[in-house]
Coordinates of C-alpha atoms and ligand atoms in Angstrom, one line a residue:
X1 CA -2.8 18.1 162.7
X2 CA -4.4 18.0 159.3
X3 CA -2.0 17.3 156.5
X4 CA -1.4 20.7 154.8
X5 CA -0.7 21.0 151.1
X6 CA 1.3 24.0 150.0
X7 CA 0.8 25.3 146.4
X8 CA 2.6 28.0 144.5
X9 CA 1.1 31.5 144.6
X10 CA 1.4 33.1 141.2
X11 CA -0.3 36.2 139.9
X12 CA -2.8 36.3 142.8
X13 CA -3.9 32.6 142.5
X14 CA -2.9 29.3 144.2
X15 CA -1.5 26.8 141.6
X16 CA 0.0 23.4 141.6
X17 CA 3.2 23.0 139.5
X18 CA 2.9 22.6 135.8
X19 CA 4.3 19.0 136.1
X20 CA 1.8 18.1 138.8
X21 CA 4.7 16.8 140.9
X22 CA 4.3 16.7 144.7
X23 CA 6.6 16.1 147.7
X24 CA 6.0 15.1 151.3
X25 CA 7.3 17.1 154.2
X26 CA 8.7 15.0 157.0
X27 CA 8.3 16.1 160.6
X28 CA 11.8 16.0 162.1
X29 CA 10.5 15.2 165.6
X30 CA 9.2 11.8 164.7
X31 CA 9.6 11.1 160.9
X32 CA 5.8 11.4 160.3
X33 CA 4.4 13.2 157.3
X34 CA 3.5 16.8 158.3
X35 CA 2.4 18.1 154.9
X36 CA 3.0 18.1 151.2
X37 CA 4.0 20.7 148.7
X38 CA 3.8 21.1 145.0
X39 CA 7.2 20.5 143.5
X40 CA 8.0 23.2 140.9
X41 CA 10.4 23.5 138.1
X42 CA 11.9 26.2 135.9
X43 CA 8.6 26.7 134.0
X44 CA 6.7 27.6 137.2
X45 CA 9.5 30.0 138.3
X46 CA 9.3 31.6 134.8
X47 CA 5.5 32.1 135.2
X48 CA 6.0 33.8 138.5
X49 CA 8.8 36.0 137.2
X50 CA 6.5 37.0 134.3
X51 CA 3.7 37.9 136.6
X52 CA 6.0 40.0 138.8
X53 CA 7.5 41.7 135.6
X54 CA 4.0 42.6 134.3
X55 CA 2.9 43.8 137.8
X56 CA 6.0 46.0 138.1
X57 CA 6.5 47.3 134.5
X58 CA 3.0 47.3 133.0
X59 CA 0.4 47.4 135.8
X60 CA 2.6 49.6 138.0
X61 CA 0.0 49.4 140.8
X62 CA 2.3 48.5 143.7
X63 CA 5.3 50.6 142.7
X64 CA 3.1 53.5 141.8
X65 CA 0.9 53.3 144.9
X66 CA 0.5 56.3 147.2
X67 CA 2.9 55.6 150.0
X68 CA 0.3 55.9 152.7
X69 CA -1.8 53.2 151.0
X70 CA 1.2 50.9 150.6
X71 CA 2.1 51.4 154.3
X72 CA -1.5 50.7 155.3
X73 CA -1.4 47.4 153.4
X74 CA 1.9 46.3 155.0
X75 CA 0.5 47.2 158.5
X76 CA -2.6 45.1 157.7
X77 CA -0.3 42.2 156.8
X78 CA 1.4 42.7 160.2
X79 CA -2.0 42.7 162.0
X80 CA -3.2 39.6 160.2
X81 CA 0.0 37.8 161.0
X82 CA -0.3 38.8 164.6
X83 CA -3.8 37.4 164.7
X84 CA -2.6 34.1 163.3
X85 CA 0.6 34.0 165.3
X86 CA -0.3 31.0 167.4
X87 CA -1.1 28.9 164.3
X88 CA 2.0 30.2 162.5
X89 CA 4.3 29.4 165.4
X90 CA 2.9 25.9 165.9
X91 CA 3.3 25.1 162.2
X92 CA 6.8 26.6 162.1
X93 CA 7.8 24.5 165.2
X94 CA 6.5 21.3 163.6
X95 CA 8.0 22.0 160.2
X96 CA 11.5 23.1 161.3
X97 CA 11.9 21.3 164.7
X98 CA 12.6 24.5 166.6
X99 CA 11.1 24.7 170.2
X100 CA 7.7 26.3 170.2
X101 CA 8.7 29.4 172.2
X102 CA 11.5 30.1 169.6
X103 CA 9.0 29.8 166.8
X104 CA 6.7 32.2 168.7
X105 CA 9.6 34.7 169.0
X106 CA 10.2 34.4 165.2
X107 CA 6.6 35.2 164.4
X108 CA 6.7 38.1 166.8
X109 CA 9.8 39.4 165.1
X110 CA 8.2 38.9 161.6
X111 CA 5.2 40.9 162.7
X112 CA 7.4 43.8 163.8
X113 CA 9.6 43.5 160.8
X114 CA 6.5 44.4 158.6
X115 CA 5.7 47.3 160.9
X116 CA 9.3 48.6 160.9
X117 CA 9.6 48.6 157.1
X118 CA 6.0 50.0 156.7
X119 CA 7.2 52.9 158.7
X120 CA 10.4 53.3 156.8
X121 CA 8.5 53.4 153.5
X122 CA 7.6 57.1 154.1
X123 CA 10.9 58.1 155.8
X124 CA 13.1 60.7 154.1
X125 CA 15.2 59.2 151.4
X126 CA 17.8 60.7 149.1
X127 CA 19.6 64.0 149.4
X128 CA 20.2 67.3 147.7
X129 CA 23.7 68.6 146.7
X130 CA 25.4 71.9 146.3
X131 CA 26.9 72.2 142.8
X132 CA 29.2 74.8 141.1
X133 CA 27.5 77.0 138.6
X134 CA 29.8 76.7 135.6
X135 CA 26.9 75.3 133.5
X136 CA 24.5 77.9 134.8
X137 CA 22.5 77.9 138.1
X138 CA 21.9 74.2 138.9
X139 CA 20.6 72.0 141.6
X140 CA 21.4 68.3 142.0
X141 CA 19.5 65.8 144.2
X142 CA 18.8 62.1 144.4
X143 CA 15.7 60.0 144.7
X144 CA 15.3 56.4 145.7
X145 CA 13.3 54.1 143.4
X146 CA 12.4 50.4 143.6
X147 CA 14.8 48.0 141.9
X148 CA 12.0 46.1 140.0
X149 CA 11.5 42.4 140.2
X150 CA 13.3 40.9 143.2
X151 CA 14.0 37.2 143.5
X152 CA 14.2 36.2 147.2
X153 CA 15.6 32.8 148.1
X154 CA 15.8 31.6 151.7
X155 CA 16.9 28.6 153.8
X156 CA 15.1 26.4 156.3
X157 CA 16.5 27.4 159.7
X158 CA 14.3 30.5 160.3
X159 CA 11.8 29.8 157.5
X160 CA 9.3 32.6 158.2
X161 CA 11.7 35.2 159.6
X162 CA 14.4 34.9 156.9
X163 CA 11.6 35.3 154.3
X164 CA 10.1 38.4 156.0
X165 CA 13.6 40.0 156.4
X166 CA 13.6 40.2 152.6
X167 CA 9.9 40.5 151.7
X168 CA 9.0 43.3 154.0
X169 CA 11.7 45.8 152.9
X170 CA 11.4 44.7 149.2
X171 CA 7.6 45.5 149.3
X172 CA 8.0 48.6 151.3
X173 CA 10.3 50.0 148.7
X174 CA 7.7 49.2 146.0
X175 CA 9.2 46.1 144.3
X176 CA 7.4 43.1 143.0
X177 CA 8.7 39.8 144.3
X178 CA 9.2 36.1 143.5
X179 CA 9.8 34.2 146.7
X180 CA 11.4 30.8 146.9
X181 CA 11.3 29.4 150.4
X182 CA 13.3 26.3 151.2
X183 CA 11.3 23.3 150.0
X184 CA 11.9 21.7 153.4
X185 CA 10.0 24.4 155.2
X186 CA 7.2 26.0 153.2
X187 CA 4.4 25.7 155.8
X188 CA 4.6 29.1 157.4
X189 CA 5.0 30.7 153.9
X190 CA 1.6 29.3 153.1
X191 CA 0.1 31.3 156.0
X192 CA 2.1 34.4 154.9
X193 CA 0.8 34.3 151.4
X194 CA -2.8 33.6 152.5
X195 CA -2.4 36.9 154.5
X196 CA -1.0 38.7 151.4
X197 CA -4.1 37.5 149.5
X198 CA -6.4 38.8 152.2
X199 CA -4.6 42.1 152.6
X200 CA -5.3 42.9 149.0
X201 CA -1.9 43.1 147.4
X202 CA -2.4 43.6 143.6
X203 CA -2.0 40.4 141.5
X204 CA 1.6 39.7 140.5
X205 CA 3.1 41.8 143.3
X206 CA 3.9 38.8 145.5
X207 CA 4.6 35.4 144.0
X208 CA 5.8 32.2 145.7
X209 CA 7.3 29.1 144.0
X210 CA 8.2 26.0 145.9
X211 CA 10.8 23.7 144.4
X212 CA 14.5 22.7 144.4
X213 CA 17.3 25.2 144.2
X214 CA 18.7 23.4 141.1
X215 CA 15.6 24.4 139.1
X216 CA 13.5 27.1 140.7
X217 CA 16.4 28.8 142.4
X218 CA 18.6 28.7 139.3
X219 CA 15.9 30.1 137.1
X220 CA 15.5 33.1 139.5
X221 CA 19.2 33.6 139.6
X222 CA 19.6 33.5 135.8
X223 CA 16.5 35.2 134.5
X224 CA 17.2 38.5 132.8
X225 CA 13.7 39.6 133.9
X226 CA 14.8 39.5 137.5
X227 CA 16.5 42.8 138.5
X228 CA 17.8 41.7 141.9
X229 CA 18.4 38.4 143.8
X230 CA 18.6 38.4 147.5
X231 CA 19.7 35.1 148.9
X232 CA 20.2 33.6 152.4
X233 CA 21.9 30.2 152.6
X234 CA 25.2 28.5 152.3
X235 CA 28.4 30.1 150.9
X236 CA 28.7 27.6 148.1
X237 CA 25.1 28.3 146.9
X238 CA 25.8 32.0 147.2
X239 CA 28.8 31.7 145.0
X240 CA 26.8 29.7 142.4
X241 CA 24.0 32.4 142.5
X242 CA 26.5 35.2 142.0
X243 CA 27.9 33.5 138.9
X244 CA 24.4 32.9 137.4
X245 CA 23.3 36.4 138.2
X246 CA 26.2 37.8 136.2
X247 CA 24.2 37.2 132.9
X248 CA 22.2 40.5 133.3
X249 CA 24.4 41.9 136.1
X250 CA 21.5 41.9 138.5
X251 CA 21.9 43.3 141.9
X252 CA 23.0 40.6 144.3
X253 CA 22.6 40.5 148.1
X254 CA 24.0 37.5 150.0
X255 CA 23.6 36.4 153.6
X256 CA 25.8 33.3 153.9
X257 CA 27.4 30.9 156.3
X258 CA 29.6 31.4 159.3
X259 CA 32.1 29.9 161.8
X260 CA 31.9 32.6 164.4
X261 CA 34.4 33.0 167.3
X262 CA 33.2 33.6 170.9
X263 CA 36.2 34.9 172.8
X264 CA 36.2 34.6 176.6
X265 CA 38.7 36.3 178.9
X266 CA 39.5 35.1 182.4
X267 CA 38.0 38.2 184.0
X268 CA 34.5 37.4 182.5
X269 CA 31.6 36.6 184.8
X270 CA 31.6 32.8 184.7
X271 CA 27.8 32.1 184.9
X272 CA 27.0 34.9 182.4
X273 CA 29.6 33.7 179.9
X274 CA 28.4 30.1 180.2
X275 CA 24.7 31.0 179.7
X276 CA 25.4 33.2 176.7
X277 CA 27.8 30.6 175.2
X278 CA 24.9 28.1 175.4
X279 CA 22.6 30.5 173.6
X280 CA 25.4 31.1 171.1
X281 CA 25.7 27.5 170.1
X282 CA 22.6 25.5 171.2
X283 CA 19.8 28.1 170.3
X284 CA 17.8 26.6 167.4
X285 CA 19.8 23.4 167.7
X286 CA 22.9 25.3 166.5
X287 CA 21.3 25.7 163.1
X288 CA 22.1 29.4 163.2
X289 CA 24.3 31.2 160.7
X290 CA 25.8 33.4 163.5
X291 CA 26.3 30.6 166.0
X292 CA 29.2 31.0 168.3
X293 CA 30.6 27.7 167.2
X294 CA 34.3 28.4 168.1
X295 CA 34.8 29.2 171.8
X296 CA 38.3 30.8 172.1
X297 CA 39.1 31.0 175.8
X298 CA 41.9 32.4 178.0
X299 CA 43.9 29.3 179.0
X300 CA 43.8 30.0 182.7
X301 CA 40.0 30.1 182.7
X302 CA 39.4 27.1 180.5
X303 CA 39.0 24.3 182.9
X304 CA 36.5 26.1 185.1
X305 CA 34.5 27.3 182.1
X306 CA 34.4 23.9 180.3
X307 CA 33.4 22.1 183.5
X308 CA 30.4 24.5 184.0
X309 CA 29.4 24.6 180.3
X310 CA 29.5 20.8 180.2
X311 CA 27.3 20.5 183.4
X312 CA 24.8 22.9 181.8
X313 CA 24.8 21.2 178.4
X314 CA 24.3 17.8 180.0
X315 CA 21.3 19.1 181.9
X316 CA 19.6 20.3 178.7
X317 CA 16.2 18.8 177.8
X318 CA 15.8 17.4 174.3
X319 CA 12.5 16.4 172.8
X320 CA 9.4 17.2 170.7
X321 CA 9.6 20.9 169.9
X322 CA 5.9 21.4 170.7
X323 CA 6.7 20.4 174.4
X324 CA 9.2 23.3 174.6
X325 CA 12.4 21.4 175.4
X326 CA 15.8 23.2 175.4
X327 CA 16.5 21.7 172.0
X328 CA 14.4 20.0 169.3
X329 CA 15.5 17.8 166.4
X330 CA 17.7 18.8 163.4
X331 CA 15.9 19.6 160.2
X332 CA 16.2 16.4 158.2
X333 CA 17.7 12.9 158.6
X334 CA 20.4 13.8 156.0
X335 CA 21.4 17.0 157.8
X336 CA 21.6 15.0 161.1
X337 CA 23.9 12.5 159.4
X338 CA 26.1 15.3 158.1
X339 CA 26.4 16.7 161.7
X340 CA 27.2 13.2 163.1
X341 CA 29.9 12.8 160.4
X342 CA 31.5 16.0 161.6
X343 CA 31.4 14.7 165.1
X344 CA 33.1 11.5 164.0
X345 CA 35.8 13.5 162.2
X346 CA 36.4 15.6 165.4
X347 CA 36.9 12.4 167.4
X348 CA 39.2 10.9 164.7
X349 CA 41.3 14.1 164.5
X350 CA 42.0 14.0 168.2
X351 CA 39.6 16.5 169.7
X352 CA 38.3 15.6 173.2
X353 CA 34.5 15.1 173.2
X354 CA 33.5 16.1 176.8
X355 CA 29.8 16.3 176.2
X356 CA 27.4 14.6 173.7
X357 CA 28.9 13.4 170.5
X358 CA 26.0 11.1 169.5
X359 CA 22.5 10.8 168.0
X360 CA 20.0 11.3 170.8
X361 CA 17.5 8.5 170.8
X362 CA 15.9 8.4 174.3
X363 CA 12.2 7.5 174.3
X364 CA 10.2 9.0 171.5
X365 CA 13.3 10.8 170.2
X366 CA 14.4 7.5 168.6
X367 CA 12.0 8.2 165.7
X368 CA 13.3 11.7 165.1
X369 CA 16.6 13.5 164.0
X370 CA 18.1 14.6 167.3
X371 CA 21.8 15.2 168.2
X372 CA 22.9 15.6 171.8
X373 CA 24.6 19.0 172.6
X374 CA 28.2 18.3 171.8
X375 CA 31.4 20.0 173.2
X376 CA 34.9 19.3 171.8
X377 CA 37.8 20.4 174.0
X378 CA 41.5 20.5 173.0
X379 CA 40.8 21.6 169.5
X380 CA 43.4 22.8 167.1
X381 CA 43.2 25.1 164.0
X382 CA 43.7 22.4 161.4
X383 CA 40.7 20.3 162.5
X384 CA 37.7 20.1 160.2
X385 CA 35.3 20.8 163.0
X386 CA 37.2 24.0 163.7
X387 CA 37.4 25.1 160.0
X388 CA 34.0 24.2 158.5
X389 CA 30.5 25.3 159.3
X390 CA 28.7 22.3 161.0
X391 CA 25.3 24.0 161.4
X392 CA 24.3 21.8 164.4
X393 CA 24.8 21.7 168.2
X394 CA 28.5 21.3 168.2
X395 CA 31.1 23.7 169.7
X396 CA 34.8 23.6 169.7
X397 CA 37.1 24.9 172.4
X398 CA 40.5 26.5 171.7
X399 CA 42.7 28.5 174.1
X400 CA 44.8 31.7 174.0
X401 CA 47.4 33.4 176.2
X402 CA 47.2 37.0 174.9
X403 CA 44.6 39.4 173.4
X404 CA 46.5 39.5 170.1
X405 CA 46.5 35.7 169.9
X406 CA 42.7 35.6 170.6
X407 CA 42.0 38.0 167.8
X408 CA 44.3 36.2 165.4
X409 CA 42.6 32.8 166.1
X410 CA 39.2 34.5 165.8
X411 CA 40.1 35.8 162.3
X412 CA 41.7 32.6 161.1
X413 CA 38.6 31.6 159.1
X414 CA 37.3 32.3 155.6
X415 CA 34.0 33.4 157.2
X416 CA 33.2 36.8 158.8
X417 CA 29.6 36.8 159.9
X418 CA 29.7 37.3 163.7
X419 CA 31.7 37.2 166.8
X420 CA 31.5 37.7 170.6
X421 CA 33.7 38.8 173.4
X422 CA 33.3 38.3 177.2
X423 CA 35.4 40.5 179.5
X424 CA 34.8 43.0 182.3
X425 CA 37.4 45.3 180.8
X426 CA 35.4 47.7 178.5
X427 CA 38.3 49.1 176.5
X428 CA 39.6 45.6 175.8
X429 CA 36.1 44.5 174.7
X430 CA 36.0 47.3 172.2
X431 CA 39.6 46.7 171.0
X432 CA 38.7 43.0 170.4
X433 CA 35.4 43.5 168.5
X434 CA 37.1 46.1 166.4
X435 CA 39.8 43.5 165.6
X436 CA 37.3 40.9 164.6
X437 CA 36.7 40.9 160.8
X438 CA 33.0 40.2 161.0
X439 CA 29.7 42.1 160.4
X440 CA 27.9 41.4 163.7
X441 CA 29.6 41.4 167.1
X442 CA 28.4 41.1 170.7
X443 CA 30.0 42.2 174.0
X444 CA 29.1 40.1 177.1
X445 CA 26.1 38.6 175.3
X446 CA 25.6 36.5 172.1
X447 CA 23.0 36.3 169.3
X448 CA 20.4 39.0 170.1
X449 CA 19.3 40.6 166.8
X450 CA 17.3 43.8 166.2
X451 CA 15.2 44.8 163.2
X452 CA 16.6 48.3 163.1
X453 CA 20.3 47.3 163.1
X454 CA 22.1 46.2 159.9
X455 CA 22.8 42.4 159.6
X456 CA 25.4 40.8 157.3
X457 CA 28.8 39.4 156.8
X458 CA 32.4 40.2 155.8
X459 CA 34.5 37.9 153.7
X460 CA 32.8 34.7 152.6
X461 CA 29.8 35.4 154.9
X462 CA 28.1 37.7 152.5
X463 CA 27.6 40.8 150.4
X464 CA 25.2 43.6 151.5
X465 CA 23.2 44.1 154.6
X466 CA 19.7 43.1 155.7
X467 CA 17.4 45.0 158.2
X468 CA 17.6 48.6 159.3
X469 CA 17.8 51.6 156.9
X470 CA 20.8 50.0 155.2
X471 CA 18.8 46.8 154.5
X472 CA 15.9 48.9 153.0
X473 CA 18.4 50.6 150.6
X474 CA 19.4 47.2 149.3
X475 CA 16.0 47.1 147.6
X476 CA 16.3 50.5 146.0
X477 CA 18.1 52.1 143.1
X478 CA 19.3 55.7 143.5
X479 CA 18.7 58.2 140.8
X480 CA 20.5 61.5 140.4
X481 CA 18.5 64.3 139.1
X482 CA 20.2 67.5 137.9
X483 CA 18.2 70.6 137.0
X484 CA 19.2 73.8 135.3
X485 CA 17.3 76.7 137.0
X486 CA 17.9 79.4 134.3
X487 CA 17.4 77.4 131.1
X488 CA 18.8 78.9 127.9
X489 CA 21.7 78.5 125.6
X490 CA 25.1 78.6 127.3
X491 CA 27.2 77.8 124.2
X492 CA 29.3 74.8 123.6
X493 CA 31.6 74.8 126.7
X494 CA 32.0 78.6 126.5
X495 CA 30.9 79.1 130.1
X496 CA 32.6 76.0 131.3
X497 CA 34.9 77.7 133.8
X498 CA 34.7 75.4 136.8
Ligands
LIG501 P1 21.3 26.2 150.9 O1 22.3 27.2 150.4 O2 21.5 24.8 150.6 O3 19.9 26.6 150.5 C1 19.3 27.9 150.7 C2 18.2 28.1 149.6 O4 18.8 28.2 148.3 C3 17.1 27.1 149.5 O5 15.9 27.7 149.3 C4 17.6 26.2 148.4 O6 16.6 25.5 147.8 C5 18.2 27.3 147.5 N1 19.2 26.8 146.5 C6 20.0 25.7 146.7 N2 20.9 25.6 145.6 C7 20.6 26.7 144.8 C8 21.1 27.1 143.5 N3 22.1 26.5 142.9 N4 20.6 28.2 143.0 C9 19.6 28.9 143.6 N5 19.1 28.5 144.8 C10 19.6 27.4 145.4 O7 21.3 26.5 152.5 P2 20.5 25.8 153.6 O8 21.1 24.4 153.9 O9 19.0 25.8 153.3 O10 20.7 26.7 154.9 C11 21.8 26.7 155.7 C12 22.8 27.7 155.3 O11 22.2 29.0 155.4 C13 24.0 27.8 156.3 O12 25.2 27.9 155.6 C14 23.7 29.1 157.1 O13 24.8 29.7 157.7 C15 23.1 30.0 156.1 N6 22.3 31.0 156.7 C16 22.8 32.3 156.7 C17 22.1 33.4 157.3 C18 22.7 34.8 157.3 O14 21.9 35.7 157.7 N7 23.9 35.0 156.9 C19 20.9 33.1 157.9 C20 20.4 31.8 157.9 C21 21.1 30.8 157.3

């Protein structure tokens, strides 16, 4: 593959950073150089914010555009992305380490996310309200308007998809955006912004700045010219962004980390529960915010389940993501080392490692950042591997005796993103998911996500929702309009007899 260089896209033009600084992108599969990106600072972010501000407040082309025209442009973006889907998936797989078929699914979802929000742009919004007539004959109704300049900051685990989950609704609602992808994974964003360029979005409507969170991200979070920041990433960064965003009290939407429970009752179908638990924790190398990283299983069922899960995990193929193995490498060497450190802490704290527990170095994998699928049995609540988000292919096993105990263990976390339950008792399944304090739950499955359904967390897993009609509203302000139908003097409060 040619070495790609990713520049910023500001005010309708590709630009290197003001400093001229550049960084290399490392292919996690083998440590080779897969690309370079311009490395931006606060000044570049400020230029992008200014362009978006001018486009929104002065040019007003995108927010003022006829909704059919805006929808057509978003549908064109979807079509162009679909046309380039093979290229986008291949680049995404190389850059992020995810198996090619998973990258293909991400691109497919991204295409349909644009189509979904293009459709929603013209859907009915707002409402009309009955009001008492003490002030005269009045009507009250509400309209939805774009928020303004939206700063969108995303992580590296689903680089294209996490970006599109924000960009598509923000644009459909008529906002102008400044997008900061993770500087680990900007390659698919290059394709996306080439598509925006081709689709004819007015200059300044979409801007992209690539650089570290400590400069570019902080400038976006702090700027009083940014009206909203929508962030996906770790809880610690989300807290920092919230504090910085308080300067102009901008709207804040946060999709953060998780340590999600996967509760399995003894009446569950063994094979089904094992396969879904594998998807829950090993999909995307476990680098998934909603990963079912804590298996909480009825004690009488544990041995049978762990034996089968271990057999299946040991049979997983690991290798170059382009060869479509079950699992690819982790994103960077430093992230791999962080995951390995958690594994060591699990062993030191007395958890029983029944599968994996090491860096995987067979054959060509020795050059990359691979971790074997890892299962820790006999875990207890105080262990670090049970409490903290590892963000890798590591799952812990705890047991319960009663339904109440299962829910209590599930909720003994500061996170509240997701959770699953496996049982053939329908009423119990519903009781349990209603007891889990989390925003996304699954019954007899784990991890499927749908563009039309709201996504987001309770507790330290987030604020607000992405996707669906609810996610669309995040990118809108609501204005109340009250109209007096029989204008004329009513006298100072004289007719005020509500
Ligand atoms: P991260 O918080 O380190 O970085 C995310 C983004 O924020 C990156 O673009 C980064 O450059 C930027 N950033 C870092 N520090 C910043 C700061 N102080 N101000 C502004 N921006 C800053 O997260 P990560 O390591 O890239 O991603 C992994 C995390 O993302 C995990 O915790 C995972 O659970 C979470 N995540 C959540 C969801 C969800 O939907 N809830 C989805 C995917 C990932």
